[in-house]
Short mmCIF file of C-alpha atoms in Angstrom, two decimals:
data_model
loop_
_atom_site.label_atom_id
_atom_site.label_comp_id
_atom_site.label_asym_id
_atom_site.label_seq_id
_atom_site.Cartn_x
_atom_site.Cartn_y
_atom_site.Cartn_z
CA ILE L 3 18.57 1.84 17.48
CA ALA L 4 20.32 4.36 15.22
CA GLY L 5 18.13 7.02 13.75
CA ALA L 6 14.91 5.81 15.39
CA GLU L 7 12.48 7.18 17.83
CA GLY L 8 10.17 5.63 20.40
CA MET L 9 11.81 2.08 20.04
CA THR L 10 13.26 -0.52 22.35
CA THR L 11 15.37 -3.62 21.84
CA ALA L 12 14.77 -7.03 23.24
CA THR L 13 17.25 -9.98 23.81
CA GLU L 14 19.14 -11.50 20.86
CA HIS L 15 18.93 -8.23 19.03
CA ARG L 16 15.24 -8.49 18.06
CA VAL L 17 13.62 -5.20 17.34
CA VAL L 18 10.27 -4.15 18.89
CA LEU L 19 8.69 -1.61 16.59
CA THR L 20 6.47 1.13 18.13
CA GLN L 21 6.91 4.03 15.76
CA VAL L 22 9.59 4.47 13.12
CA VAL L 23 12.37 2.22 11.67
CA LEU L 24 15.20 3.57 9.66
CA HIS L 25 17.86 1.02 10.47
CA ALA L 26 18.76 -1.14 13.45
CA THR L 27 22.20 -1.92 15.01
CA ASP L 28 23.54 -4.29 17.54
CA GLU L 29 25.65 -3.26 20.61
CA HIS L 30 28.69 -3.03 18.55
CA GLY L 31 27.19 -0.69 16.12
CA ALA L 32 26.92 -3.18 13.27
CA THR L 33 23.80 -2.89 10.98
CA LEU L 34 21.43 -5.73 11.49
CA PRO L 35 19.71 -7.40 8.48
CA ASP L 36 16.40 -5.95 7.37
CA PRO L 37 13.68 -7.90 9.36
CA TRP L 38 11.35 -7.59 6.47
CA PRO L 39 13.34 -7.82 3.19
CA ILE L 40 11.29 -6.45 0.33
CA ARG L 41 11.32 -7.85 -3.15
CA PRO L 42 11.26 -5.42 -6.15
CA CYS L 43 7.69 -4.50 -7.19
CA PRO L 44 6.74 -5.94 -10.58
CA LEU L 45 5.08 -2.63 -11.48
CA THR L 46 8.51 -1.06 -11.86
CA ALA L 47 9.17 -2.93 -15.14
CA PHE L 48 6.27 -1.00 -16.71
CA LEU L 49 7.63 2.42 -15.71
CA GLN L 50 9.43 4.92 -17.97
CA PRO L 51 11.33 8.15 -17.17
CA GLY L 52 8.90 10.95 -16.82
CA ASP L 53 5.95 8.68 -15.72
CA GLY L 54 3.67 9.51 -12.77
CA VAL L 55 2.99 6.82 -10.07
CA LEU L 56 0.53 6.58 -7.25
CA ASP L 57 1.71 4.38 -4.37
CA LEU L 58 -1.42 3.66 -2.26
CA GLY L 59 -0.65 2.12 1.06
CA ALA L 60 3.01 3.19 0.77
CA ASN L 61 3.91 2.12 4.29
CA VAL L 62 7.45 3.43 4.90
CA GLY L 63 8.21 3.71 1.21
CA GLN L 64 9.76 0.43 0.28
CA PHE L 65 8.42 0.61 -3.24
CA THR L 66 8.24 4.42 -3.39
CA ARG L 67 11.98 4.65 -3.70
CA ASP L 68 12.13 2.12 -6.48
CA PHE L 69 9.38 3.89 -8.49
CA ALA L 70 11.33 7.29 -7.86
CA ARG L 71 14.53 5.85 -9.30
CA LYS L 72 12.71 4.42 -12.32
CA VAL L 73 10.75 7.47 -13.37
CA GLY L 74 13.60 9.92 -12.63
CA THR L 75 13.45 13.50 -11.73
CA SER L 76 11.26 14.22 -14.78
CA GLY L 77 8.59 12.00 -13.24
CA ARG L 78 6.50 12.18 -10.21
CA VAL L 79 5.63 9.74 -7.32
CA LEU L 80 2.82 10.44 -4.90
CA ALA L 81 2.90 8.09 -1.92
CA VAL L 82 -0.29 7.89 0.06
CA GLU L 83 0.01 6.28 3.56
CA ALA L 84 -2.79 6.24 6.25
CA ASP L 85 -0.46 5.60 9.30
CA PRO L 86 1.12 8.98 10.21
CA PHE L 87 4.26 7.38 11.66
CA ASN L 88 4.88 5.39 8.54
CA ALA L 89 4.18 8.47 6.35
CA MET L 90 6.79 10.40 8.44
CA THR L 91 9.30 7.69 7.71
CA CYS L 92 8.47 7.65 4.03
CA ARG L 93 9.15 11.36 3.95
CA LEU L 94 12.51 10.98 5.64
CA LEU L 95 13.68 8.23 3.34
CA ALA L 96 12.58 10.29 0.41
CA LYS L 97 13.92 13.63 1.56
CA ASP L 98 16.47 13.90 -1.22
CA ASP L 99 14.03 12.82 -3.96
CA HIS L 100 12.24 16.01 -4.75
CA HIS L 101 9.97 14.44 -7.34
CA VAL L 102 8.42 12.35 -4.51
CA GLN L 103 5.52 13.71 -2.47
CA VAL L 104 4.07 11.87 0.60
CA LEU L 105 0.31 12.36 1.61
CA SER L 106 -0.59 11.11 5.03
CA ALA L 107 -4.16 9.92 4.38
CA ALA L 108 -6.20 6.73 3.92
CA ILE L 109 -7.79 5.89 0.59
CA ALA L 110 -11.59 5.57 1.06
CA ASP L 111 -14.87 5.93 -0.77
CA LYS L 112 -15.25 9.62 0.17
CA ASP L 113 -13.21 12.55 1.44
CA GLY L 114 -13.20 13.13 5.18
CA MET L 115 -11.95 11.49 8.31
CA VAL L 116 -11.91 7.80 9.21
CA ARG L 117 -10.73 5.58 12.14
CA LEU L 118 -7.46 3.85 11.47
CA TYR L 119 -6.75 0.82 13.60
CA ARG L 120 -2.97 0.23 14.26
CA ASP L 121 -1.25 -2.94 15.24
CA ALA L 122 1.29 -1.80 17.79
CA LYS L 123 3.30 -4.97 17.39
CA ASN L 124 3.63 -4.74 13.48
CA SER L 125 4.15 -1.33 11.95
CA ARG L 126 3.04 -2.83 8.55
CA ARG L 127 -0.29 -3.75 9.71
CA GLN L 128 -3.01 -1.04 9.86
CA SER L 129 -6.60 -1.21 8.65
CA LEU L 130 -9.77 0.88 8.69
CA TRP L 131 -11.36 -2.29 10.04
CA ARG L 132 -10.66 -3.46 13.58
CA ALA L 133 -11.06 -7.18 12.73
CA ASN L 134 -8.02 -7.08 10.29
CA LEU L 135 -5.63 -6.67 13.18
CA THR L 136 -4.15 -9.42 15.29
CA HIS L 137 -2.69 -7.40 18.16
CA ASN L 138 -4.04 -4.44 20.26
CA ARG L 139 -7.22 -4.08 18.28
CA ASP L 140 -8.39 -1.16 20.36
CA VAL L 141 -5.61 1.15 19.29
CA TRP L 142 -7.03 3.65 16.77
CA SER L 143 -6.96 7.38 15.73
CA TRP L 144 -8.77 9.61 13.34
CA VAL L 145 -6.82 10.20 10.09
CA PRO L 146 -7.68 12.08 6.92
CA ALA L 147 -9.38 10.05 4.04
CA VAL L 148 -9.35 10.88 0.27
CA ARG L 149 -10.92 9.31 -2.79
CA LEU L 150 -8.70 7.97 -5.52
CA ASP L 151 -10.48 10.40 -7.88
CA THR L 152 -9.43 13.14 -5.56
CA VAL L 153 -5.57 12.39 -5.68
CA ALA L 154 -5.10 10.93 -9.06
CA PRO L 155 -5.42 14.40 -10.92
CA ALA L 156 -2.58 15.64 -8.66
CA VAL L 157 0.01 13.30 -10.42
CA PRO L 158 1.16 14.62 -13.70
CA ASN L 159 1.34 12.00 -16.54
CA LEU L 160 -0.09 9.32 -14.26
CA LYS L 161 0.72 5.85 -15.64
CA ALA L 162 0.68 3.39 -12.77
CA ILE L 163 -1.01 2.76 -9.52
CA LYS L 164 0.18 0.42 -6.77
CA VAL L 165 -2.48 -0.63 -4.24
CA ASP L 166 -1.87 -2.21 -0.76
CA ILE L 167 -4.56 -0.96 1.47
CA GLN L 168 -5.44 -3.80 3.81
CA GLY L 169 -9.00 -4.63 2.80
CA ALA L 170 -10.10 -1.18 1.58
CA GLU L 171 -9.97 -2.02 -2.10
CA ALA L 172 -13.77 -1.99 -2.65
CA ALA L 173 -13.99 1.36 -0.83
CA MET L 174 -11.21 2.62 -3.09
CA LEU L 175 -13.05 1.59 -6.23
CA ALA L 176 -16.26 3.27 -5.01
CA GLY L 177 -14.34 6.48 -5.01
CA ALA L 178 -12.55 5.85 -8.37
CA GLN L 179 -15.19 6.21 -10.98
CA GLU L 180 -13.16 8.57 -13.10
CA THR L 181 -9.76 6.85 -12.65
CA LEU L 182 -11.30 3.44 -13.63
CA GLN L 183 -12.19 5.00 -16.92
CA ARG L 184 -8.59 5.74 -17.87
CA THR L 185 -7.20 3.05 -20.23
CA ASP L 186 -3.58 4.12 -20.14
CA LEU L 187 -2.71 2.95 -16.64
CA THR L 188 -1.08 -0.17 -15.27
CA TRP L 189 -2.25 -1.40 -11.82
CA TYR L 190 -0.55 -3.58 -9.24
CA VAL L 191 -3.14 -4.61 -6.67
CA GLU L 192 -2.84 -6.71 -3.40
CA LEU L 193 -5.98 -8.71 -2.83
CA TRP L 194 -6.59 -10.21 0.60
CA PRO L 195 -9.98 -12.05 0.79
CA TYR L 196 -10.01 -12.16 4.56
CA GLY L 197 -9.43 -8.52 4.87
CA LEU L 198 -12.06 -7.71 2.24
CA ALA L 199 -14.50 -9.81 4.06
CA ASN L 200 -13.96 -8.01 7.32
CA ALA L 201 -14.47 -4.77 5.36
CA GLY L 202 -17.98 -5.82 4.39
CA SER L 203 -16.98 -6.55 0.73
CA GLY L 204 -15.31 -9.58 -0.91
CA LEU L 205 -12.87 -10.68 -3.48
CA GLY L 206 -15.64 -11.36 -6.05
CA GLU L 207 -16.91 -7.81 -5.65
CA VAL L 208 -13.58 -6.19 -6.30
CA VAL L 209 -12.82 -8.51 -9.27
CA ALA L 210 -16.21 -7.75 -10.77
CA ARG L 211 -15.84 -3.90 -10.46
CA PHE L 212 -12.45 -4.12 -12.27
CA GLN L 213 -13.88 -6.45 -14.87
CA GLU L 214 -16.92 -4.21 -15.51
CA ALA L 215 -14.56 -1.21 -16.09
CA GLY L 216 -12.52 -3.30 -18.64
CA TRP L 217 -9.46 -4.32 -16.60
CA GLN L 218 -7.83 -7.60 -17.06
CA SER L 219 -5.28 -9.54 -15.03
CA ILE L 220 -2.21 -9.87 -17.29
CA GLU L 221 -0.43 -12.78 -15.57
CA ARG L 222 -3.38 -15.12 -14.67
CA ALA L 223 -7.16 -15.17 -15.56
CA TRP L 224 -9.57 -13.63 -13.13
CA GLN L 225 -11.18 -17.06 -12.63
CA VAL L 226 -7.79 -18.35 -11.29
CA VAL L 227 -7.59 -15.38 -8.95
CA LEU L 228 -11.07 -16.02 -7.67
CA SER L 229 -10.47 -19.75 -7.23
CA SER L 230 -7.25 -19.29 -5.35
CA GLY L 231 -8.94 -16.75 -3.12
CA ALA L 232 -11.70 -19.25 -2.30
CA GLN L 233 -9.12 -21.93 -1.43
CA ARG L 234 -6.81 -19.60 0.71
CA PRO L 235 -9.01 -16.78 2.02
CA GLN L 236 -6.25 -15.58 4.42
CA GLY L 237 -3.66 -15.56 1.65
CA VAL L 238 -2.67 -12.58 -0.33
CA GLN L 239 -2.49 -12.29 -4.12
CA ASN L 240 -0.85 -9.62 -6.20
CA VAL L 241 -2.17 -8.94 -9.68
CA LEU L 242 -1.00 -6.79 -12.47
CA LEU L 243 -3.88 -5.14 -14.42
CA ARG L 244 -3.93 -3.63 -17.92
CA HIS L 245 -7.12 -2.29 -19.63
CA ARG L 246 -8.43 -4.64 -22.41
CA SER L 247 -8.22 -1.70 -24.91
CA ALA L 248 -4.49 -1.18 -24.24
#
């Protein structure tokens, strides 16, 4: 595995991820296809040069790099990732983008320390709630936690927030009273009913908090989001939000 650390290969060139992935090669040195191809983030279309972006739940920075290219060197991207190994990879991949900063921390309802449960078989699956993992549920570590209202002021000209935090959306909103009052933002939020339920909240609670603060889903009605979540609780929905006054 070229450029990786703490990894092994299995038969037929499958990759077992334990820490960091930069790229994988076969025995002849040829680069293997990305096992998890990432589609462009729809939020990118709303960005302009000079904008500031918060990438909450950045993982290894798949979207971070797209945001950085779109806002240019006059903009700023702050990637926040709870898993320290993924945060390290994100830093490596963005090392030449000096307008990108990476914060290794979880987004929560208060500043402090929290337990992060890590799925050792899937580097893209971590959660503050043990029940949200499918493998090795007892692997956890203490990580720093910050409120959204703590980190948002650190991003100049903040215009967009991407959220993919594995069931912690209600906790994020509890620590985002000031940020929710901003009407000049565009949000792109992953909603996972199963993960929210394991976190002691629910899709209805998260939708209600956004609605109360004046945020609207611009691609589908909130009622459609709720109905889809009730029919497929283990499914994931991604919603784009703009304030009703925008």
